[in-house]
XYZ file of C-alpha atoms in Angstrom:
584
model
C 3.299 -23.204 -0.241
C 5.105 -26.391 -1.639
C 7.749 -25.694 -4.407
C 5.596 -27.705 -7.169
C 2.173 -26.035 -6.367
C 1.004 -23.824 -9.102
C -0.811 -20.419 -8.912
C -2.862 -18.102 -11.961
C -0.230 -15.525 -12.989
C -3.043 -13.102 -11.848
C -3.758 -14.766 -8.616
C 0.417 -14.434 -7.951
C 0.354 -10.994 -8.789
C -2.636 -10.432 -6.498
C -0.653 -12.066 -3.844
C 2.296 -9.713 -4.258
C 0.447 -6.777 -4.026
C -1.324 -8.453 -0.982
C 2.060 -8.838 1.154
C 2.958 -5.141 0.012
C 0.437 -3.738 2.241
C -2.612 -3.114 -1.111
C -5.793 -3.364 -0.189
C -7.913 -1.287 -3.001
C -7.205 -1.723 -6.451
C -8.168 1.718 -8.607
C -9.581 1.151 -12.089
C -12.528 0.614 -15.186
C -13.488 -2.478 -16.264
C -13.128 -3.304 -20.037
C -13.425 -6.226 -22.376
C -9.741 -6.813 -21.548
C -9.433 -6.947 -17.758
C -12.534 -8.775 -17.063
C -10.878 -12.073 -16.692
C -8.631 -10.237 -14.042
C -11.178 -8.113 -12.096
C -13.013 -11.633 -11.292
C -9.652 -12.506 -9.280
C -9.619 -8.905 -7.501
C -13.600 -9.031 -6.666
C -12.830 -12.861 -5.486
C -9.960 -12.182 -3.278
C -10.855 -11.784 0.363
C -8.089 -9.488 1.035
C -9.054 -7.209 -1.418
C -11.276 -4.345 -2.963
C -12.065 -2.966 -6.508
C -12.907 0.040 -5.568
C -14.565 0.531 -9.364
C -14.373 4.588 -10.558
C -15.700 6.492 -12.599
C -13.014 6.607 -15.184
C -9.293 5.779 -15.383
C -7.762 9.319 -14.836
C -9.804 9.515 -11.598
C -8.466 6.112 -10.848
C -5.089 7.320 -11.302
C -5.343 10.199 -9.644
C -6.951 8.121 -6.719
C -3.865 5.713 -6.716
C -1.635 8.570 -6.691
C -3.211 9.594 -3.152
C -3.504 5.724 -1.810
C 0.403 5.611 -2.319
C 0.717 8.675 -0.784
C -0.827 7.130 2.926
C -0.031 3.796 2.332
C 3.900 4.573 1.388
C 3.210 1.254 -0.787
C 2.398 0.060 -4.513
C -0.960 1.773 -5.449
C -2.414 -0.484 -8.355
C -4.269 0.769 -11.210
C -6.117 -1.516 -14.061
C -7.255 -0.387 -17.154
C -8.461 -1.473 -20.275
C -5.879 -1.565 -23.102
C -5.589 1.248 -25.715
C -8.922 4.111 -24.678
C -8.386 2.973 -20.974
C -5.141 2.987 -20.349
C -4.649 6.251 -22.290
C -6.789 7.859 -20.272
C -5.121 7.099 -17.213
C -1.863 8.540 -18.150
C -2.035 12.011 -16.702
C -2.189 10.945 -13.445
C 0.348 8.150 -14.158
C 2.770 11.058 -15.069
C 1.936 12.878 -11.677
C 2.932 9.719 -9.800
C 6.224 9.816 -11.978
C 7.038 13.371 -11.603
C 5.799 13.120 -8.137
C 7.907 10.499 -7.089
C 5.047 7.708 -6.179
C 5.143 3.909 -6.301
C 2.043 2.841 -8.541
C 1.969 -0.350 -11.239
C -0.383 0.617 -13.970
C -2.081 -2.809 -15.030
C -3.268 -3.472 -18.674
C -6.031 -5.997 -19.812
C -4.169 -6.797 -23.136
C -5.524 -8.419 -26.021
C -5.016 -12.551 -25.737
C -0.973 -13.165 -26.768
C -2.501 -15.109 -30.392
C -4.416 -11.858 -31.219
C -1.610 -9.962 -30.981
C 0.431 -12.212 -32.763
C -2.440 -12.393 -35.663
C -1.912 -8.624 -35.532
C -5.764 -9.047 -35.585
C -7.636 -5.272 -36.352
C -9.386 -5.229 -33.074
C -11.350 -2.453 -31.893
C -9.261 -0.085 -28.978
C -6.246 -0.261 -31.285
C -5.645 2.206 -33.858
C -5.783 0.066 -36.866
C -2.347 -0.670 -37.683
C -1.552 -4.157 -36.421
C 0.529 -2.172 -33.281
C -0.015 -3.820 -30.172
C 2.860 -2.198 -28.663
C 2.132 1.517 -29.310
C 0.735 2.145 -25.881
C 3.178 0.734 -24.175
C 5.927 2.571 -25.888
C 3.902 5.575 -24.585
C 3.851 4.717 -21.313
C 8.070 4.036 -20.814
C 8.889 8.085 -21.231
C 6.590 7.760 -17.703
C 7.410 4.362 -16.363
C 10.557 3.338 -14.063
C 10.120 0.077 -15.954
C 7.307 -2.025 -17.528
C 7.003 -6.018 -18.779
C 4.682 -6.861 -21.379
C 4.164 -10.794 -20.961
C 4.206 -12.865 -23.830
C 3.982 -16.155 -22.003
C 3.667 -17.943 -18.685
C 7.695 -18.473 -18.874
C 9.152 -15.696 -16.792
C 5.672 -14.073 -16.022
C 6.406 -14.790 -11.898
C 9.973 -13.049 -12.475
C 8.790 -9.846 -14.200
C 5.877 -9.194 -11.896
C 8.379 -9.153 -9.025
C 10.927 -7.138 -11.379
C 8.853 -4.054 -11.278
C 7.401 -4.174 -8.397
C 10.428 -3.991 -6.865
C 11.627 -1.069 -8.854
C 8.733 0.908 -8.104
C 9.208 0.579 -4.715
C 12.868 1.183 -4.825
C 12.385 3.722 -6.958
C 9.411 5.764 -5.662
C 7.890 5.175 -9.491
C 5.294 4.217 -11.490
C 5.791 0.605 -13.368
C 3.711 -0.679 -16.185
C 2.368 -4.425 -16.595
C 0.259 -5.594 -19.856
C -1.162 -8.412 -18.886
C -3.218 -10.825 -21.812
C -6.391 -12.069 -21.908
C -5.348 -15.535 -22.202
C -2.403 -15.087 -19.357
C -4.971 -14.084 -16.450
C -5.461 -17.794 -15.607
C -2.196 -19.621 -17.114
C -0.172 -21.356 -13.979
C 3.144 -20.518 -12.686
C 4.731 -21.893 -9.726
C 3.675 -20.469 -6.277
C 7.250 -21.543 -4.394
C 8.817 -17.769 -4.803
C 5.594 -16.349 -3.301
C 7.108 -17.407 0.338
C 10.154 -15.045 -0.319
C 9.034 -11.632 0.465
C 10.101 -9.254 -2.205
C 13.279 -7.434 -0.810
C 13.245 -3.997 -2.103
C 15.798 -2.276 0.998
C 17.978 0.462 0.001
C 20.981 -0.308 -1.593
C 24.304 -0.702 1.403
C 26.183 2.403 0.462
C 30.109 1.156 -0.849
C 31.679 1.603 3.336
C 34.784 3.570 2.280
C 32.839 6.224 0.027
C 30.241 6.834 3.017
C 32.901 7.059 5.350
C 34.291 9.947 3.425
C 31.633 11.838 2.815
C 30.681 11.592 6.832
C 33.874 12.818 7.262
C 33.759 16.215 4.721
C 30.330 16.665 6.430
C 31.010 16.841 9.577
C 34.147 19.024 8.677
C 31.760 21.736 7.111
C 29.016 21.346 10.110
C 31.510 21.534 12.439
C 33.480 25.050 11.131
C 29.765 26.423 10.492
C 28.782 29.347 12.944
C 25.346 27.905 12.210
C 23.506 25.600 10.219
C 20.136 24.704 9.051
C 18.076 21.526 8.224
C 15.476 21.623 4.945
C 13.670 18.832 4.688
C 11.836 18.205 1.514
C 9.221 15.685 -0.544
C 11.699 12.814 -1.329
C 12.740 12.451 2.610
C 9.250 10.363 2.577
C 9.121 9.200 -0.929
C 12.185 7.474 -0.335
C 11.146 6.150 3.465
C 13.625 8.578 5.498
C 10.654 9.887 7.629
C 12.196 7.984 10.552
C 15.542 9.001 9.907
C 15.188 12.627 9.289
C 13.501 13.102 12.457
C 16.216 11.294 14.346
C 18.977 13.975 12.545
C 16.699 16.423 13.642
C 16.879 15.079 17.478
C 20.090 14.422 17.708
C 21.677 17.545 15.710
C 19.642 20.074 17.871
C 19.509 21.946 14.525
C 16.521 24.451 13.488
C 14.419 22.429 10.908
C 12.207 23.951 8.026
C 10.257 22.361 5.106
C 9.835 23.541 1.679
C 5.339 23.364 0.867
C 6.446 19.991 -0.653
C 7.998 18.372 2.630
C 5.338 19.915 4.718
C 4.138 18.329 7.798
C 7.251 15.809 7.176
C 8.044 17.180 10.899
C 5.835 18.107 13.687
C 4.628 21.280 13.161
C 4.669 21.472 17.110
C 8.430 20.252 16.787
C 10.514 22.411 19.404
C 13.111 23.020 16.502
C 10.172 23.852 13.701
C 10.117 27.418 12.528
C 8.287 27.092 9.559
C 7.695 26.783 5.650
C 11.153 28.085 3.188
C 10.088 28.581 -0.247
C 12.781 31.154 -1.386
C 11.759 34.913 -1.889
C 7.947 34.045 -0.732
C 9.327 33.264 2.553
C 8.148 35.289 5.687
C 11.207 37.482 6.926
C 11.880 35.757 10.188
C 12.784 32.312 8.390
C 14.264 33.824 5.324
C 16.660 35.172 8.098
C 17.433 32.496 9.556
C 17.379 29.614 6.803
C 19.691 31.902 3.735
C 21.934 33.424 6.924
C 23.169 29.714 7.586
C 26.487 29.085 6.746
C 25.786 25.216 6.241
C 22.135 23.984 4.876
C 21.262 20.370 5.189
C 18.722 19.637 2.698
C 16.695 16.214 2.718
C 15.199 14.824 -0.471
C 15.227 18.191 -2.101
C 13.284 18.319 -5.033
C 13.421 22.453 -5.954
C 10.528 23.385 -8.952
C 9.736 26.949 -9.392
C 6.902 26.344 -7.213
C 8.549 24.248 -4.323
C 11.296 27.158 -4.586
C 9.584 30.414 -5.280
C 10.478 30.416 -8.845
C 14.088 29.782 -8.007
C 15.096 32.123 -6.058
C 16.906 29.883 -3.394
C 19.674 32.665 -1.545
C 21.149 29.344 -0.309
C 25.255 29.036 -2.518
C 25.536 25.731 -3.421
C 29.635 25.792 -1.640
C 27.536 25.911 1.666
C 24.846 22.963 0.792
C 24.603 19.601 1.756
C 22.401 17.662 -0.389
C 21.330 13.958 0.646
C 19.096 12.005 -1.779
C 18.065 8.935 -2.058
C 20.868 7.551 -4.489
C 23.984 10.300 -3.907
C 25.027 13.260 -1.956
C 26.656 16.437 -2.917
C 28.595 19.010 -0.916
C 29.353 22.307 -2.254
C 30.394 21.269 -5.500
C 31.276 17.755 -4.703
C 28.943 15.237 -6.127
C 29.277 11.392 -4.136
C 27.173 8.958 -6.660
C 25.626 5.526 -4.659
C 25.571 7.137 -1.303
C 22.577 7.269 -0.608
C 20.547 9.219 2.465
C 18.524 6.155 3.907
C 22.012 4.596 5.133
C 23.788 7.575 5.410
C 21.265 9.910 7.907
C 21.755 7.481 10.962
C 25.366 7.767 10.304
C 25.297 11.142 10.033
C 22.850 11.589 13.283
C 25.212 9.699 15.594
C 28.521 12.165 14.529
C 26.198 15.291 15.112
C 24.552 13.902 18.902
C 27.472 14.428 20.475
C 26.990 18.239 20.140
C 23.352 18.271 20.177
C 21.975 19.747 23.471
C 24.683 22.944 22.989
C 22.859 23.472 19.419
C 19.068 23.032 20.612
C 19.603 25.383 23.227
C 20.789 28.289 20.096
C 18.164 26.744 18.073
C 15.254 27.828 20.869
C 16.764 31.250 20.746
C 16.387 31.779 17.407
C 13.339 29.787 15.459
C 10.629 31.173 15.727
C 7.430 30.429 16.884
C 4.992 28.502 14.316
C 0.897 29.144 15.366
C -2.324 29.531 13.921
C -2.726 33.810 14.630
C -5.942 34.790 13.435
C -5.839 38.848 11.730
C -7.842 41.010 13.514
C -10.069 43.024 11.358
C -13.931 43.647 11.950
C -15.072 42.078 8.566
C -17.288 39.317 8.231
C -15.917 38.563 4.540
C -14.206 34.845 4.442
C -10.555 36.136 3.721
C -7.841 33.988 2.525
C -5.903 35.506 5.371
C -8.229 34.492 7.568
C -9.480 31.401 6.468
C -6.351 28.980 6.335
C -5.068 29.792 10.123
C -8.711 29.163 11.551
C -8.761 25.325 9.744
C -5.389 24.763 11.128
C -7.308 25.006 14.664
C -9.822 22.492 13.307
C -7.930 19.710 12.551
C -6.430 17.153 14.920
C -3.422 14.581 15.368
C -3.806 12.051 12.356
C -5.649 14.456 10.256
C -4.808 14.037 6.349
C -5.532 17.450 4.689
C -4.944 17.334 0.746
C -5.191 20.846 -0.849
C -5.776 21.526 -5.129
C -3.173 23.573 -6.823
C -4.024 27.039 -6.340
C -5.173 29.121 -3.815
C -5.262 25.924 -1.609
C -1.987 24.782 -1.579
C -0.822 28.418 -1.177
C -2.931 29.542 1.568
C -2.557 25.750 3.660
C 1.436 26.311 4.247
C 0.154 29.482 6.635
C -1.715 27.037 8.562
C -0.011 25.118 11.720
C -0.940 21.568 11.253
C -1.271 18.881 14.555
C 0.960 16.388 15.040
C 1.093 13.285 12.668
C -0.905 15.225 10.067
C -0.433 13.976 6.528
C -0.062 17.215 4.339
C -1.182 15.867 0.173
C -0.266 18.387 -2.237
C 0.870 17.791 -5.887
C 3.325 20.810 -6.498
C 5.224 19.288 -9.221
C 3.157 17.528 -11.622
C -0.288 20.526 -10.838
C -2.445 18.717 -12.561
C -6.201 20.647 -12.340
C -8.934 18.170 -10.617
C -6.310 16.094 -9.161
C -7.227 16.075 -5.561
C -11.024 15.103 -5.797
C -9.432 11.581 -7.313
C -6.589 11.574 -4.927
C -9.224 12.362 -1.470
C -10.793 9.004 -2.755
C -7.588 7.244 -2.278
C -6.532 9.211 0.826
C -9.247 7.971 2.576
C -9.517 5.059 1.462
C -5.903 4.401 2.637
C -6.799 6.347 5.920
C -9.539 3.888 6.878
C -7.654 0.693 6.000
C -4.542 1.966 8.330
C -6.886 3.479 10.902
C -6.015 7.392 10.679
C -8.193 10.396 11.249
C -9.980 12.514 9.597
C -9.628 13.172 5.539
C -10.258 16.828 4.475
C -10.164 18.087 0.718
C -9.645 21.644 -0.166
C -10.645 22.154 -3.639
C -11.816 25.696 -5.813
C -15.007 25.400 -7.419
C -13.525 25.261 -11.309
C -10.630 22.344 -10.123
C -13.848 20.236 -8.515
C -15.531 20.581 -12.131
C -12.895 18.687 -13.567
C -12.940 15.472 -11.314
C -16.375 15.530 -9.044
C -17.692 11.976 -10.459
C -15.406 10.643 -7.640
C -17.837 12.009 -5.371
C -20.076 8.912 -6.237
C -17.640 6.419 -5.577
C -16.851 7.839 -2.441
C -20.179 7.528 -1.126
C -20.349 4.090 -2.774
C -17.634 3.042 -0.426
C -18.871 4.523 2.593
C -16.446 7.337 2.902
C -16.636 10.082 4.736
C -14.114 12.861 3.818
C -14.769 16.759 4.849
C -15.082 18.282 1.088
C -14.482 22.071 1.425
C -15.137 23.461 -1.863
C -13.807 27.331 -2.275
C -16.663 28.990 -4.042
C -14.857 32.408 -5.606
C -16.215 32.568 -8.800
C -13.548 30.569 -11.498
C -9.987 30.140 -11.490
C -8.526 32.039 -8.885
C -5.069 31.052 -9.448
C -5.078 31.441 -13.118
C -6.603 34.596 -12.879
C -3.605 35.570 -10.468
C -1.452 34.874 -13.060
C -2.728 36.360 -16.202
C -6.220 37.357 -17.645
C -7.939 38.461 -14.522
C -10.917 39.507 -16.166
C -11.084 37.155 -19.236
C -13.482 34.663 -19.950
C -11.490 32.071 -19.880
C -10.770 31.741 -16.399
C -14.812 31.330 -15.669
C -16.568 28.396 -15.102
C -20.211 27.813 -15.451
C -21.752 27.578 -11.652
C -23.085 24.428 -9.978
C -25.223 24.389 -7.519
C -22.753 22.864 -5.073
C -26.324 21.583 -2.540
C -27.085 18.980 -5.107
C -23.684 17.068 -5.417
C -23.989 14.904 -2.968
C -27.827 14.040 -3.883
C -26.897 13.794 -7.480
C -24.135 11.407 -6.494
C -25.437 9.140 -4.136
C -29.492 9.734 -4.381
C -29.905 6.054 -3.833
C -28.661 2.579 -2.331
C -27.231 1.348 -5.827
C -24.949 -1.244 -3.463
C -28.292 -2.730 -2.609
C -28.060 -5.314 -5.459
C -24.556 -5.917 -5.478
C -23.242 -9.458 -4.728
C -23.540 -10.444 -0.785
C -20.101 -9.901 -0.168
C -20.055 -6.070 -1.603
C -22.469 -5.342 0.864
C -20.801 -5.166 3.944
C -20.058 -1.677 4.083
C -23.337 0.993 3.429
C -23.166 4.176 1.488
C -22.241 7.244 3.274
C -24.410 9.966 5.244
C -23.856 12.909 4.105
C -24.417 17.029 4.660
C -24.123 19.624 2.827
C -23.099 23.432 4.650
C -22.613 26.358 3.462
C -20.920 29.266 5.051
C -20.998 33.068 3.769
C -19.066 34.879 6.924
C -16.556 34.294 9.073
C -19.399 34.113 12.400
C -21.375 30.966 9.717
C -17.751 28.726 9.463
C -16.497 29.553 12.795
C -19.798 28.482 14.292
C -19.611 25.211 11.962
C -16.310 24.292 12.898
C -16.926 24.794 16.650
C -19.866 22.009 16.403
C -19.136 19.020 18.259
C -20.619 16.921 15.896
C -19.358 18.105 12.920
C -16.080 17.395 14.089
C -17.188 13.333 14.106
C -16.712 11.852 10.562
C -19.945 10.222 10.509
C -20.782 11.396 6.898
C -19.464 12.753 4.248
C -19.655 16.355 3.859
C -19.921 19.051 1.233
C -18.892 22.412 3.042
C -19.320 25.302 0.482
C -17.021 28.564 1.634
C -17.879 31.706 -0.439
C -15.095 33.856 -0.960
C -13.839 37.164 -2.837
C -13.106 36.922 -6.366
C -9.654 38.306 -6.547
C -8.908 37.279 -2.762
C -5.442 35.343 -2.710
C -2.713 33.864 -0.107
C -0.146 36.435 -0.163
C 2.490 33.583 -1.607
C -0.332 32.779 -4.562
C 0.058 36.370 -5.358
C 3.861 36.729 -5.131
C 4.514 32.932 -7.210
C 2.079 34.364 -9.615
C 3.621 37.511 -10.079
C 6.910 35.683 -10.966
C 5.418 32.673 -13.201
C 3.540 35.546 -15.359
C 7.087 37.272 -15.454
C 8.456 34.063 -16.487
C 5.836 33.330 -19.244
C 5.311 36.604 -20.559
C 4.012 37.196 -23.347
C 5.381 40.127 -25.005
């Protein structure tokens, strides 16, 4: 591009998004976005994915930027839309996720005029919303004119990527199609981890190694922020090279080959199984990894790790013990720290095969046909294969999945933190969306029947979109996991039933793509099944089938369970959050 050719500030922020690897855009049209979704629908390199309303779209970012390790984009309509969105905004925030929220905005002289225009709340504000959105945004720009648009587009996106954060952009009617230059367009943005100061990082390589090296043994926990942060790479090169035994708390699961010769295994404090809790709170050193420790990524707290024996790495400082290194941060660091620890290696990985132990799928052996939780999470670990992405609903879900041995490059999509009900039914949408655009295998969802109530609209716009995700929906009857923790037999933890055979009718009963402009139609709406599976002998069967294992449709798989049947971690966390919140 010359330096005096000109570009629509929405085209230029189109293009940015382009060279970060987008290629859906979540959202809801509205009378303020319009002029803006004409440049998405227009662009050849992209897709509005169009859904059914803006918290699914956020939730369905949240799970794009999850595969993509890029900028999901949202765009919603300013004041009902982009309010609505915000839930799933705040997962992405608490969640550590790179998404840029985009606002059709009233025109720049309406807002000036403090004009009483309908989606405000009738005080002149224009800026209420946004002021909302900062407590959950690593940074926002509200343009006011053309001047500077080009720079604060590339301001945020920047910091979300550096920052693993949502960023918020309002962007004016009357802006949409105002010209800035195109020249900075041929300047990737640069958003690299910051060098760590030389001196500083020497040091704290130094201390490290001190305390690794007068450790009898040590341990490596590798948790969410090792890939929110990009560190996938380099964590699994420390793990190589240290010959070190390597866990994962449920929120860094699948971060290493679960087939890894130096895997043992999930940590998650007192719900731990014996043989890791053993191994990992008997270390005298622990190397954690983008350790983000909530009650639920840490057993309500109960860690038996002393902070003098930890070594923390993040991705903007390090402690050890009680020493706290600002600005060193792990991305720089971990090769560092890889090439002092190789040396020693091959003496470690032959303890480390002594003592992890093994990680498999072992089925229980009982005579029952009942679908157990027990039984149910170690059998899908035998159905899915290298590439798989598996996202699992809080409750008994994401509980029961961190039993279950997961193939090699399997992308494991939980939302621990943030547990926001419904959430994965949004996010499978952008899973797979991202799956198909990078070429990955098979999507599965794992979702109770009262989370799916929340969010199941996005079942449409799957099929619209020719998806074809596994949906297993976990038919026991309500809110298991709420039920686990208080008020087993109130009413409030019941859900009125669907009839689970219709959804995908109901949702896609007809070619509505079939008038859509020529260039929407190169992609038709999903096939699609519907099974459902009362005993063991009915799934196992199902699973076995050769061509149910193809993802040539999109599925609805309904698994009736035991009311009252939970993981044995489900039942331990929830025993300790209803101590926690009790209410007498």
């Amino acid at each position: 591009m010359s330096d005096d050719k000109q570009i629509k500030i929405g085209a230029y922020l189109l293009e940015r998004l382009v060279q970060l690897g987008t290629q859906s855009i979540q959202g809801v049209p509205g009378d303020f976005n319009m002029g803006f979704l004409d440049l998405i629908e227009d662009h050849s390199a992209l897709t509005w994915v169009g859904n059914s309303n803006e918290l699914n779209a956020a939730y369905a970012a949240d799970g794009y930027a999850r595969i993509k390790s890029t900028v999901a984009a949202v765009v919603t309509t300013f004041g009902v839309g982009e309010l609505s969105a915000l839930n799933g905004i705040a997962g992405s925030f608490s969640e550590r996720l790179p998404v840029i929220h985009i606002v059709g905005v009233p025109s720049t002289a309406a807002q000036g005029a403090h004009s009483l225009l309908h989606h405000t709340l009738g005080d002149g504000r224009f800026g209420a919303f946004e002021n909302m959105s900062k407590e959950i945004s690593a940074d926002s720009a509200v343009l006011k004119a053309k001047e500077g648009a080009g720079e604060a587009i590339d301001r945020i996106l920047r910091t979300a990527m550096k920052s693993a954060r949502p960023v918020y952009l309002a962007l004016p009617t009357d802006l949409v199609h105002a010209t800035i230059p195109s020249a900075p367009l041929n300047t990737p943005l640069n958003y690299d981890a910051d060098e760590n100061d030389p001196d500083a990082e020497q040091y704290v390589l130094n201390v490290a190694r001190q305390h690794i090296a007068d450790a009898k043994s040590a341990v490596i926990l590798v948790d969410a922020c090792a890939a929110r942060h990009g560190c996938i790479a380099e964590t699994n090169e420390l793990i190589t090279k240290s010959g070190l035994p390597v866990f994962a708390t449920p929120m860094g699961k699948a971060i290493v080959d679960e087939d890894h010769p130096q895997y043992g295994g999930i940590y998650v404090g007192n719900l731990t199984s014996d043989p890791v809790k053993k191994i990992v709170e008997g270390a005298d050193v622990l190397i954690t990894i983008g350790s983000l420790k909530s009650d639920f990524n840490s057993g309500n707290f109960s860690y038996r790790t002393p902070k003098a024996s930890t070594i923390e790495l993040h991705s903007d400082y390090t402690t050890i013990g009680y020493s706290h290194y600002p600005g060193i941060g792990m991305k720089r660091l971990l090769p560092k720290l890889s090439a002092l620890l190789e040396p020693e290696g091959q003496r470690r990985l032959e303890e480390t095969k002594k003592i992890v132990p093994k990680f498999e799928n072992v089925l229980p052996q009982d005579d029952s046909s009942v679908i157990t939780q027990e039984w149910l999470w170690p059998r899908m670990g035998q159905f899915f294969e290298t590439q798989d992405q598996v996202i699992v609903e809080t409750g008994t879900s994401s509980f029961g999945m961190l039993e279950a041995k997961l193939p090699a490059e399997t992308r494991w999509v939980s939302q621990v933190l943030w547990g926001s009900i419904g959430w994965s039914v949004g996010a499978t949408l952008g899973v797979a969306l991202a799956a198909r655009e990078e070429k990955l295998g098979r999507t599965h969802l794992f979702v109770g029947d009262g989370s799916l109530q929340l969010t199941v609209q996005e079942i449409g716009t799957m099929i619209k979109h020719g998806l074809c995700p596994y949906l297993f929906v976990l038919n026991n009857d309500g809110y298991e996991i709420e039920r686990q923790i208080h008020g087993p037999q109130r009413s409030y933890n019941d859900i009125p039933p669907y009839d689970h055979r219709l959804l995908l009718d109901f949702f896609g009963k007809r070619d509505f793509r079939s008038d859509a402009p020529s260039h929407a139609k190169d992609r038709p709406p999903s096939r699609k099944q519907y099974c459902k599976a009362w005993t063991k002998e009915q799934l196992d069967r199902l699973l076995n089938d050769e061509h149910f294992k193809k993802p040539d449709m999109i599925r609805v798989i309904e698994i009736v369970m035991q009311r009252g049947d939970a993981p044995k971690a489900l039942k331990r966390q929830a025993e300790a959050t209803g101590q926690a919140n009790k209410y007498d």
